[in-house]
Amino acid sequence: MNADTAVAEIRELRVEVDGHVLVDGMDLRALPGTVTALVGPSGSGKTTTGLALLGEYPEGARITGRVRVSGDVVGHVPQQPSAVLNPARRVGALLYDIARRQVRTLPRARRRAEVRHRVLTALDEAQLPDGAAVLRRYPHQLSGGQQQRVVLAQALLLGARVVVADEPTTGQDALTKRRIVERLAAVAARGIAVVLLSHDLDVVRALADEVVVVRGGRVVESGPAERVLRTPEHPWTRRLLAAETTPGGEPAREDPVADGPVPALEVRGLTARHGGAPVLRTDTLAVHSGTALAVVGRSGSGKTTLARVMAGLHRDHDGTVLLDGAPLPRALRSRSREQTAAVQYVFQDARAAFDEHRPVLDQVARTAVRLRGADPAAARAEAAATLDRLGLGAETVRRRPSGLSGGELQRAALARALLARPRVLVCDEITSGLDALTRRGILDFLTTLPRDRGGLALVLVTHDLDTAALATRIAVLDDGEIVEQGPAGRVRTAPRHPFTASLLQAASWRRPAAGAGYGAPPGCRRTRVRPVHGSGSAV
């Protein structure tokens, strides 16, 4: 293939910030109708490379090399979609503005209907079929997965010829992940070049035509997806693939009743609302000291709302949250310092939870000073030790948040919560932005917490049934209702509700058995699009 067939191309890209090299000698080519996947651990340079295609670089970066993109529009589905959605504007306002600019040549009488048709079609193609309801909401009223799909709809509306998808399935349940895989395959089938930045090798297997493996900002291996993922040549690629098949951590112990009749944290009679509309109902849900509760469900099912209610971050609800049998104030600002420290929340969007202008180490240490009254020097030493245990060294944590990857910031957010020495730790999709090696390390770390932290109660909000398997109990949410809860082993092996069974079945496509066909899940049929030579435009 000639270089001019590519709609996006990167040659010898080097990005350096304050002496720290983020990307070094990066090469990448994206062809119409194909999916090119960048695979590597958190902090390997995937996001920096993807943003280069949009012409975006970190502040103060020194840049050498060449980046070429055909056409005017590059679509971007970021790892943290809330960062690119205006919190003060409804979703409909954003999408209608884009569509209106596209129908100016139509007769005035037809414009309104055509605008609405285009917007609803884009939402449907991005796996948001309930488009009319989504259009009325603000970004904060959507789950992280719904926000991602709104951003994809925006890219489709703009007519992008290249779409950079940065961890597009992060935080997604198995059912939604499968649909997103199908949708990105359909985007490629329309002749759009998709650059997929992902730690999820199941998704890469299902979608990618070409794979580029990166580590430390350098390409260590590249080639056709089937060859790289079946017979990798580089030791690092082999290590990455091996980590994917090795589960992290050990399941928590199975008998929460042994802790006595009073749970560490309990939710009773909950009805939570967004904009006056009920989105979550549950009679009772509890987690005991020294155990882990996994809350599982698809995107938009109410998982994050439940977690935020527990932490005092969602006030619009009826019902009671009890800590050691005593009611907690509904709003975080009404809780005492001790109550705030006792229930800590690790956000799904870790980047939005940090002050962009202060070093990460200082922000982590500040938690111990503010909530425990710790000496600043002692707090800083404790913060450094906790961060180091999570794989974040001294040089990394002295940077501001913009100098860390999404996965690195997730680990920093976990360290910050632990410095409060909580009784209950609520983790919202804590492993969703991590590569296989880092994910395994975090799960190993999390499963030691109930034992090593004086009977800490752990709540894992997750779409990932493998992560849920590490919990003592599992609660399954669907459409704002807990449809099943029970011991983790029983729920995963003998589900009693049809929705739980469907989640388990949807997860089964991810790793085909030896000798099985390579590629997309059942029902996801990739249609290859032959590139047009010369112009680089799509068929």
Phi, psi and omega in degrees: 000136177281153182300330185283359173280344182281138174272346175214137183211136176237132180232123173049043180286131174230127179234122184230133179232119178051043178081355179261121182274117179273320180222136186222104177074035184285132174239138181202138175226135179238125183257152178303137175075014180234162177245120176252120185255130169263122185239137178170171182288168175303136180083010183275352179108006182298308184293320178301318179294315180298318179293333178299328177293338176267000183076023182247135182222158177300151179301133178078011183287143169263126190234132170227161182109190185228135174232123180232132178227130176279142179086174186264341190239128169242118178285150183222122172249096188283162178297325178243086187296336180299337182290340183246006177253130181289116184294342183268357182240139175293156180302320181300321181299318180296310185288323179296323178301318180295313184294325181298323180293342184268349186243018184297334182276351179282156173303143186304324183294336183264347191296313185300314180295321181291321177300312181296319179299316181294318181294313181294326176295316180297319178296320179295318179294334178269015176071035171237073186294333178275056189298321183300320179289320181296322182299333182276351186265157169271158182306321182292347178269005178249152173289168178301320179294321177294321177299318178301318183287331173297317180295322176296319177300321177299316179297319180294321178297323183287348180074036182297141175265345174227133176239122174264114182251106184264104182050056187292342180258008178301132177078011183259143173288170185298321180295313181291321179301317180298318179293323178293320175302314179297320182291317178295326175297321179291325176299315178296323181295340176277003178095007178274136175279126179251124173256110186259119175257115189207145169263351187270101185290336174297316179293320178299316178301320185288334191244324198284141167267320179234145178236133174241116181263126183238149175209130180059033178082002181242150174280123178257340179195145176207159179156186177303140186303316184297320180291314184295320185274341177266318184227068182296146182261331185268140180303324181294319178298317179297321179294319180297316180293323179293321180296328181297328184266000180252112181295149178263148172075176177236145179302145177289163183292157199261001190236078181295336182297335180297344180279356181105175187284343185261115177291159172294317179220136180218141175246128182233136171056042187276132164227112181253146184232154167237119179058033178088345181267127178298132180236350184205131176223136173205138180286308180205142177208134186217153172226133183262159178303140177075012180231171179233133175249125175259128176255114189243143176174168181281170181300133180086005183278347180113007183300308183293323177300316178300315180298319181290327174298315179303320185272000181079021183259355177231108188270338187280077180203157168254158181113183187228138170249124183245136174249117183052038176087353182254133181298140175262145172304146185296318184261142181302320184291345177268353180276149177289169178300319180294320179292322178296317178295326186292327180239106182251146186236128175257115188290149172295319179265084186296324184297320181291345183270000181246147173284121186291347188257001183235145179303147183299318181302317180297321182290323178293314181296327183301330180299316180294324179291314187286317187262339181242352183071027182289153174296135184304319180293318179294322179295320180295319179294319179294320179298314180299320181292319180292318178297319179296320178297332178270009174088017180248107184282174186299320182294322182292313188282350174281350179280164170282164185305328181296341180271004179244150175285169178300319179293323177294321178291328175298318179292324177294322178295322176296315178299318181298318179296321182292334179291346173281349184053061187286160169276327181229131178241119180255116183249116182264102179054051188294334182253007190288338181255021188247148173288171187298318181294313181292321179300316180298319178296319180294318179295320174303316181294313183298320184287346174274344188297312181303327181277317189274344185252040173063041178082029176305138173262129186246129174246117181255107173272118189207152170265351192263114182291335175293319176294319180298332181296341180279350183277166173284314181228157178234134170244130184253123179257138172216123178053043174080007180236142171280110184267343179197142170209150182169186178303140187302315182299318181292316182298321183282334184254334181220065182297144182257347181247140181303325181292319177300317178299321180292324176298314180296321180293319180295328181289342187287346180286345195293320182235097180297149178293159180305132179090350180285168181295151182265139169124221193286161178290165178305137181088353179251092186261113179285130174252112183286141179246121181286126181292150176274119183286145176101295185271336183079003180281161184270153174288000000 
